[in-house]
PDB file of C-alpha atoms in Angstrom:
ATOM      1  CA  UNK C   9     -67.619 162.079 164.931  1.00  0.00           C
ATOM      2  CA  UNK C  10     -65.195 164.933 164.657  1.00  0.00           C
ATOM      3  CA  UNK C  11     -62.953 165.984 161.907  1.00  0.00           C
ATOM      4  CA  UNK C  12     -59.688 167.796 161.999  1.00  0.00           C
ATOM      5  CA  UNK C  13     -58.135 170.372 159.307  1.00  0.00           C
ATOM      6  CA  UNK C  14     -54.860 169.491 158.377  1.00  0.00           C
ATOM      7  CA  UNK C  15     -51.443 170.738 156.051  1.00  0.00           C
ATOM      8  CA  UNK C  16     -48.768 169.050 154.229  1.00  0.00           C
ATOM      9  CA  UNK C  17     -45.370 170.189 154.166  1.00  0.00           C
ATOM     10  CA  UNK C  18     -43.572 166.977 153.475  1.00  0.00           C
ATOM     11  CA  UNK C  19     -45.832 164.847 156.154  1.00  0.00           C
ATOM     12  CA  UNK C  20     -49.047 165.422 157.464  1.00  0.00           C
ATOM     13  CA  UNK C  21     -49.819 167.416 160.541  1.00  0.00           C
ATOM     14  CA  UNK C  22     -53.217 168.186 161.725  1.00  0.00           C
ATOM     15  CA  UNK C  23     -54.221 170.945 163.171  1.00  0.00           C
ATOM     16  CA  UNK C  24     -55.818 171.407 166.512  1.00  0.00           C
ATOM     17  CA  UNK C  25     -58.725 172.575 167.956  1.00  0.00           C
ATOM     18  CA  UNK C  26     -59.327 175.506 170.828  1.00  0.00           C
ATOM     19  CA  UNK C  27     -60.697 173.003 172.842  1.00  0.00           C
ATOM     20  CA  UNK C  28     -63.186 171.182 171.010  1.00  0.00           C
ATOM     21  CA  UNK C  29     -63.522 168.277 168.924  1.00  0.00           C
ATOM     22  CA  UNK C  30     -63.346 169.677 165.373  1.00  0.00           C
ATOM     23  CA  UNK C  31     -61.324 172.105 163.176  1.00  0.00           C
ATOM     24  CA  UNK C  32     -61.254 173.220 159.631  1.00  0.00           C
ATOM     25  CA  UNK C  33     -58.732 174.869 157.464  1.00  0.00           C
ATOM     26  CA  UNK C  34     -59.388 177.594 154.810  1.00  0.00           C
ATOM     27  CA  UNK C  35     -56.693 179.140 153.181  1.00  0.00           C
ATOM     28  CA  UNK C  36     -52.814 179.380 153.891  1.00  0.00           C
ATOM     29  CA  UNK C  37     -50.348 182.674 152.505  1.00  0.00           C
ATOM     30  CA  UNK C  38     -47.125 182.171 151.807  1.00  0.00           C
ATOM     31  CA  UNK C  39     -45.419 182.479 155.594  1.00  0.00           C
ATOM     32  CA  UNK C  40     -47.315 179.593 156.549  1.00  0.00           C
ATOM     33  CA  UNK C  41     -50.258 181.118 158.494  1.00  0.00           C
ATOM     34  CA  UNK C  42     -53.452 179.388 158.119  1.00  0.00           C
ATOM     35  CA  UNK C  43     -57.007 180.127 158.859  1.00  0.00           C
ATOM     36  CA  UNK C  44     -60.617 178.507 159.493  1.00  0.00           C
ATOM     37  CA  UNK C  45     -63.030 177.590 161.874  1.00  0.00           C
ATOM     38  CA  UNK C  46     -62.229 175.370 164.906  1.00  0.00           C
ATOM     39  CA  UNK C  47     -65.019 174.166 167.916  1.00  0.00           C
ATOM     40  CA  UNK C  48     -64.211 175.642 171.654  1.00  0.00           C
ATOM     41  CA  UNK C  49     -64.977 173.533 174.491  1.00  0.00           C
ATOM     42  CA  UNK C  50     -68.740 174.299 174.714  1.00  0.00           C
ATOM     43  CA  UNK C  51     -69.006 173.914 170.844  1.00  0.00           C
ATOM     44  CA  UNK C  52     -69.076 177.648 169.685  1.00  0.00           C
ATOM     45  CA  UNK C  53     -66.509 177.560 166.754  1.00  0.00           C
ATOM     46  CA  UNK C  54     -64.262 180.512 165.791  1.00  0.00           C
ATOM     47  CA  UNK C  55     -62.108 181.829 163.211  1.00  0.00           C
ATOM     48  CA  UNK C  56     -58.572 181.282 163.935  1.00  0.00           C
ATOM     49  CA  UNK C  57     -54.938 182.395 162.632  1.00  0.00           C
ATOM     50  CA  UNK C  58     -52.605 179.756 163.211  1.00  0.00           C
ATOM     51  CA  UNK C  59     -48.540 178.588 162.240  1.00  0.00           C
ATOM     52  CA  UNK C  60     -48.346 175.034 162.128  1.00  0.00           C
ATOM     53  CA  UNK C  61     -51.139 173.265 164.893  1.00  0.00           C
ATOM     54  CA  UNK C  62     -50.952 176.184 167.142  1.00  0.00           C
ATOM     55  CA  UNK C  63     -54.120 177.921 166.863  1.00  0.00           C
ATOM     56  CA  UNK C  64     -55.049 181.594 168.142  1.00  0.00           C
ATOM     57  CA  UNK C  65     -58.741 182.069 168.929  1.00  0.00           C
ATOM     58  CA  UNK C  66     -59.553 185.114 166.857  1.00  0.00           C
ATOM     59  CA  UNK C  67     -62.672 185.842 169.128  1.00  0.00           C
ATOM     60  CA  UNK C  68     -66.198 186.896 167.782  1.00  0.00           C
ATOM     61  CA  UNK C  69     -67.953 190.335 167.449  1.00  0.00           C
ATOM     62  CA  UNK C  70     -71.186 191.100 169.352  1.00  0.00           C
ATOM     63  CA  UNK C  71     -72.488 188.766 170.747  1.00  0.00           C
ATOM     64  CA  UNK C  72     -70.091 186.082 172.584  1.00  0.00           C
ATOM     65  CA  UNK C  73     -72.586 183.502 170.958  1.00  0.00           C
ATOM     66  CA  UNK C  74     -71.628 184.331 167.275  1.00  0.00           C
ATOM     67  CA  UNK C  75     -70.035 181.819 165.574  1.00  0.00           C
ATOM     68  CA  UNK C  76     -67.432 182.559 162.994  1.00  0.00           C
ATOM     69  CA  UNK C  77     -64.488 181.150 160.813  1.00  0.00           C
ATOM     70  CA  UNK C  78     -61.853 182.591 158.126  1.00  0.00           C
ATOM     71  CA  UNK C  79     -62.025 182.101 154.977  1.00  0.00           C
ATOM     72  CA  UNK C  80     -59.247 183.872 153.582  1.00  0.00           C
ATOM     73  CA  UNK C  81     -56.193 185.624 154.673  1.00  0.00           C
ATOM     74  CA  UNK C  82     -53.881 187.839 153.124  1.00  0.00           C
ATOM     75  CA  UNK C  83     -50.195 187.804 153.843  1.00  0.00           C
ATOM     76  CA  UNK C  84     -49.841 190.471 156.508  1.00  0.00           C
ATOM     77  CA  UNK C  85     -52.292 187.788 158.438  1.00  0.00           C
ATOM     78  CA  UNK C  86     -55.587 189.741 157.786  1.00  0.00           C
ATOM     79  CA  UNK C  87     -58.705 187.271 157.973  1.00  0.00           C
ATOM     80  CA  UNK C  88     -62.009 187.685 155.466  1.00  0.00           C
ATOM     81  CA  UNK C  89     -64.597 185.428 156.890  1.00  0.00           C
ATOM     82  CA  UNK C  90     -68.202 184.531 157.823  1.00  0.00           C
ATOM     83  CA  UNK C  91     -70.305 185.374 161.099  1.00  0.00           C
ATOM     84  CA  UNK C  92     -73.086 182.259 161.525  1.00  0.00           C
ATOM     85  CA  UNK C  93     -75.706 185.818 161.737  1.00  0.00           C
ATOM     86  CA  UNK C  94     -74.681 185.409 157.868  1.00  0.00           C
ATOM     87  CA  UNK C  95     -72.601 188.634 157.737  1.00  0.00           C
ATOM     88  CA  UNK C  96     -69.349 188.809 156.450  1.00  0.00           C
ATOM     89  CA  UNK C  97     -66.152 189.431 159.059  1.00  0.00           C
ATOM     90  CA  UNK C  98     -62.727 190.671 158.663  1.00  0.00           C
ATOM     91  CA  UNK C  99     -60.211 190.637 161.568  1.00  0.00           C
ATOM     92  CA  UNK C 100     -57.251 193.096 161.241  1.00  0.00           C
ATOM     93  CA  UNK C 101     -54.443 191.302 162.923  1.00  0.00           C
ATOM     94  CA  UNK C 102     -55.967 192.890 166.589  1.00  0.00           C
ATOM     95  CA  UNK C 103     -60.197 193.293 166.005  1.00  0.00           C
ATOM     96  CA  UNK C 104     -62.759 191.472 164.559  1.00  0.00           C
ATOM     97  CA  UNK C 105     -65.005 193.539 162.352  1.00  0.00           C
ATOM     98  CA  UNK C 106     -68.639 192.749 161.617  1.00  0.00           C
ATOM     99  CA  UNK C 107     -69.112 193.835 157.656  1.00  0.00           C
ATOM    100  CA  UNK C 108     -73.072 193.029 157.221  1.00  0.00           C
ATOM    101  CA  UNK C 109     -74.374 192.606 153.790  1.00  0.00           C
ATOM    102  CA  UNK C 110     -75.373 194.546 151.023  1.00  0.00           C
ATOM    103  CA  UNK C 111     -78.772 195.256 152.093  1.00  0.00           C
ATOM    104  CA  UNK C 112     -80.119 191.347 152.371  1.00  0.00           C
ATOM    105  CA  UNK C 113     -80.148 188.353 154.858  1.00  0.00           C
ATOM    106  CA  UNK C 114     -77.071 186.924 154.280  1.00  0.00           C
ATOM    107  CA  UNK C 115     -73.096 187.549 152.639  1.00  0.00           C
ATOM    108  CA  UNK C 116     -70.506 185.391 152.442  1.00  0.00           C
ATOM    109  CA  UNK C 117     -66.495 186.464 151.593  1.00  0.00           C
ATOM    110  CA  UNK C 118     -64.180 184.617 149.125  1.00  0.00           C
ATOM    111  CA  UNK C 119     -60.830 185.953 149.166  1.00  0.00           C
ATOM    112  CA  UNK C 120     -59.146 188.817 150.444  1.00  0.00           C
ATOM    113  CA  UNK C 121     -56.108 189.998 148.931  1.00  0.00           C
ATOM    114  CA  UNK C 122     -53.132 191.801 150.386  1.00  0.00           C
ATOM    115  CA  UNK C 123     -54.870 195.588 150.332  1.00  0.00           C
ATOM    116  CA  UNK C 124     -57.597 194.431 152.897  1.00  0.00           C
ATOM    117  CA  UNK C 125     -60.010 194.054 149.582  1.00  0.00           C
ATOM    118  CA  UNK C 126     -61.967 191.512 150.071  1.00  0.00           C
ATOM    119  CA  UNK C 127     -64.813 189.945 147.441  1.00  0.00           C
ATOM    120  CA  UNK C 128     -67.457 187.691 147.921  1.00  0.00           C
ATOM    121  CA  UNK C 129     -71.249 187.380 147.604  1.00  0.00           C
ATOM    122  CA  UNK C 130     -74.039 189.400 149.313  1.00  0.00           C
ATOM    123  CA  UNK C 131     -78.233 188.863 148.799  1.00  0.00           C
ATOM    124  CA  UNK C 132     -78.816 192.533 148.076  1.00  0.00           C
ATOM    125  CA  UNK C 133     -82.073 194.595 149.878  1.00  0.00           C
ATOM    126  CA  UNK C 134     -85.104 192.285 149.460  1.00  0.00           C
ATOM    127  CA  UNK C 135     -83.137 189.310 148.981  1.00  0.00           C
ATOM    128  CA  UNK C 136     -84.220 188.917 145.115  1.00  0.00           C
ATOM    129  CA  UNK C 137     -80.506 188.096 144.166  1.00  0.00           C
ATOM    130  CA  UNK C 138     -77.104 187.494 144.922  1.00  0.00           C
ATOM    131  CA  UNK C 139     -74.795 189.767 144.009  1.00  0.00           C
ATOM    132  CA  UNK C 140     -70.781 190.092 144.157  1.00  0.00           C
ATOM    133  CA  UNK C 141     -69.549 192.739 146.425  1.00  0.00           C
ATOM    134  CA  UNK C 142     -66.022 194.255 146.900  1.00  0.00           C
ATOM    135  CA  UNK C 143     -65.174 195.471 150.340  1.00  0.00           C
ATOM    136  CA  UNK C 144     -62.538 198.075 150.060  1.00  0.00           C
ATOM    137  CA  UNK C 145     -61.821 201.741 151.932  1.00  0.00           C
ATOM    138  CA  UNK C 146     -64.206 200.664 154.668  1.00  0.00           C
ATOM    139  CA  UNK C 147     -67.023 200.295 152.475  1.00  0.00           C
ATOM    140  CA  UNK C 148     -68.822 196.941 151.185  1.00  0.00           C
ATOM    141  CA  UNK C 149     -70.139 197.905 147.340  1.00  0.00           C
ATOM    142  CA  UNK C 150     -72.185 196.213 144.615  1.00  0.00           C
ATOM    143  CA  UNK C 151     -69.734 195.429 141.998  1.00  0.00           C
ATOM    144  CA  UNK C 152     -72.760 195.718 139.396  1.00  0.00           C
ATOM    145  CA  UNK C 153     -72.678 199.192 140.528  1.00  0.00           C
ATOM    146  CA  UNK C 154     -68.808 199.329 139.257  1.00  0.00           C
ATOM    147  CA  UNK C 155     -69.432 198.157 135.675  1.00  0.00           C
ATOM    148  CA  UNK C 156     -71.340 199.719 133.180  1.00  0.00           C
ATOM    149  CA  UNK C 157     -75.250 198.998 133.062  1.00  0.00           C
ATOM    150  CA  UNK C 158     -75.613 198.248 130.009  1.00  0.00           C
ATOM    151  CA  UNK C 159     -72.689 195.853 129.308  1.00  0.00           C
ATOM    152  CA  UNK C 160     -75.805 192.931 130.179  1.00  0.00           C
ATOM    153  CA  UNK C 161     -74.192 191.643 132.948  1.00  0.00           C
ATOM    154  CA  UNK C 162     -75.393 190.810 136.219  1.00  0.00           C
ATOM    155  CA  UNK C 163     -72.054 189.589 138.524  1.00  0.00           C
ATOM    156  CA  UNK C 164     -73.208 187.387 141.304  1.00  0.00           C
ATOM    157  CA  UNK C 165     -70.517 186.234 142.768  1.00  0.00           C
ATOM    158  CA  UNK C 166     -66.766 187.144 143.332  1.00  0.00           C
ATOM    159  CA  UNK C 167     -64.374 184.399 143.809  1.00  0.00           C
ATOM    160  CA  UNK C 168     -60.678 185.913 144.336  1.00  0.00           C
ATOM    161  CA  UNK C 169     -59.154 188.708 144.194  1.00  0.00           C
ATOM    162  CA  UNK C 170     -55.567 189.398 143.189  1.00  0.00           C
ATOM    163  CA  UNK C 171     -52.794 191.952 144.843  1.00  0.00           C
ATOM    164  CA  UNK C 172     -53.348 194.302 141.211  1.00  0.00           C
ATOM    165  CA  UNK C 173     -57.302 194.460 142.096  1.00  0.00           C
ATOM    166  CA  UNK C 174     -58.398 191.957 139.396  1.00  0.00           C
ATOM    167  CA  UNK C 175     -61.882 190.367 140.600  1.00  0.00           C
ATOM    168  CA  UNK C 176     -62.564 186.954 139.335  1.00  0.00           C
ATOM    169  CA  UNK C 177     -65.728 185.265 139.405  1.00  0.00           C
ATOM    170  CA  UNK C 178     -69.641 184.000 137.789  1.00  0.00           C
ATOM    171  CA  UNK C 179     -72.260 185.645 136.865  1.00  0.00           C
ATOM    172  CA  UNK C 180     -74.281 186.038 133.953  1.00  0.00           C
ATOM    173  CA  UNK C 181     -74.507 187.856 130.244  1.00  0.00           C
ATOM    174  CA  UNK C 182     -77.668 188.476 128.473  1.00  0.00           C
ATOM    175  CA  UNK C 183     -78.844 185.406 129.929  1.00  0.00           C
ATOM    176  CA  UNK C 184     -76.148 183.017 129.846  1.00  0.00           C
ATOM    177  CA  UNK C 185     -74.163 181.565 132.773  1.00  0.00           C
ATOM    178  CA  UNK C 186     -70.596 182.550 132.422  1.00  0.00           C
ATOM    179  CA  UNK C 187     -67.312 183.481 134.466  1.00  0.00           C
ATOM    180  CA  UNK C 188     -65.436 187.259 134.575  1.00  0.00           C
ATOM    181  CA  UNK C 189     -62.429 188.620 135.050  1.00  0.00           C
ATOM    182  CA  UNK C 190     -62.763 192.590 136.226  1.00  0.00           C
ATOM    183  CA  UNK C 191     -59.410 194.617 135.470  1.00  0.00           C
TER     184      UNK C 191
END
């Protein structure tokens, strides 16, 4: 089967494909762009930018074989998304930028916000843990590194981040499973 991603705006209108069978939608900003993943004809899938069901193929990075798809854009129509090598992508508006991790096998981005900042969740060296990460000033950083290390938190994973810097997300306290809000 095949599945389409779709918007409201008063009626439904799916969105296409670049070729392919299948498409999924992310996130929207306010001037209507959209991104997510949608299949090509040979069933690679990659991130695209879109206003209503027309979709622009965003590309790949590396190798032409990389999958990809946005996650999260930002309202100057900057993309935060995922590379299928498990690296974390942004795309500028023009390029498609390949982010890595913070040391492990995989990262995955949340939310970008309209600075380029972009949070998410990164296995760090040795792959012992996830841990939230903050991509800002070209630089990917451990968010635990940000806080004070002996506040007994470990953050593990950023969920969104707002226009004034303020990272939501989970992680834990002395123990216990809880939420943050970094300010």
């Amino acid at each position: 089967g095949y599945y389409r991603g779709f918007y409201y705006d008063n009626s439904l209108h799916f969105v296409g494909t670049l070729g392919g069978a299948s498409s999924s939608v992310f996130d929207i900003n306010d001037a209507g762009q959209m991104t997510g993943g949608a299949e090509l004809s040979d069933g690679r899938r990659h991130a695209f930018r879109s206003s209503g069901t027309s979709l622009i193929d965003l590309g790949t990075v590396g190798s032409p074989l990389v999958n990809n798809s946005g996650i999260a854009i930002n309202a100057s129509g900057q993309i935060a998304g995922n590379l299928d090598i498990s690296h974390v992508m942004f795309h500028d508006g023009t390029t498609m930028f390949d982010l890595g991790t913070l040391g492990g096998f995989e990262a995955q981005a949340a939310d970008i916000n309209d600075s380029g900042q972009i949070v998410g969740e990164s296995y760090i060296t040795g792959d012992s843990a996830y841990h939230a990460f903050l991509y800002a000033g070209g630089q990917m950083t451990d968010i635990n590194d940000l806080i004070d290390p002996s506040s007994g938190w470990l953050l593990q994973h950023a969920e969104a981040i707002n226009n004034k810097g303020q990272i939501i997300g989970h992680g834990f306290h002395e123990g216990a499973a809880l939420h943050f809000l970094l300010t």
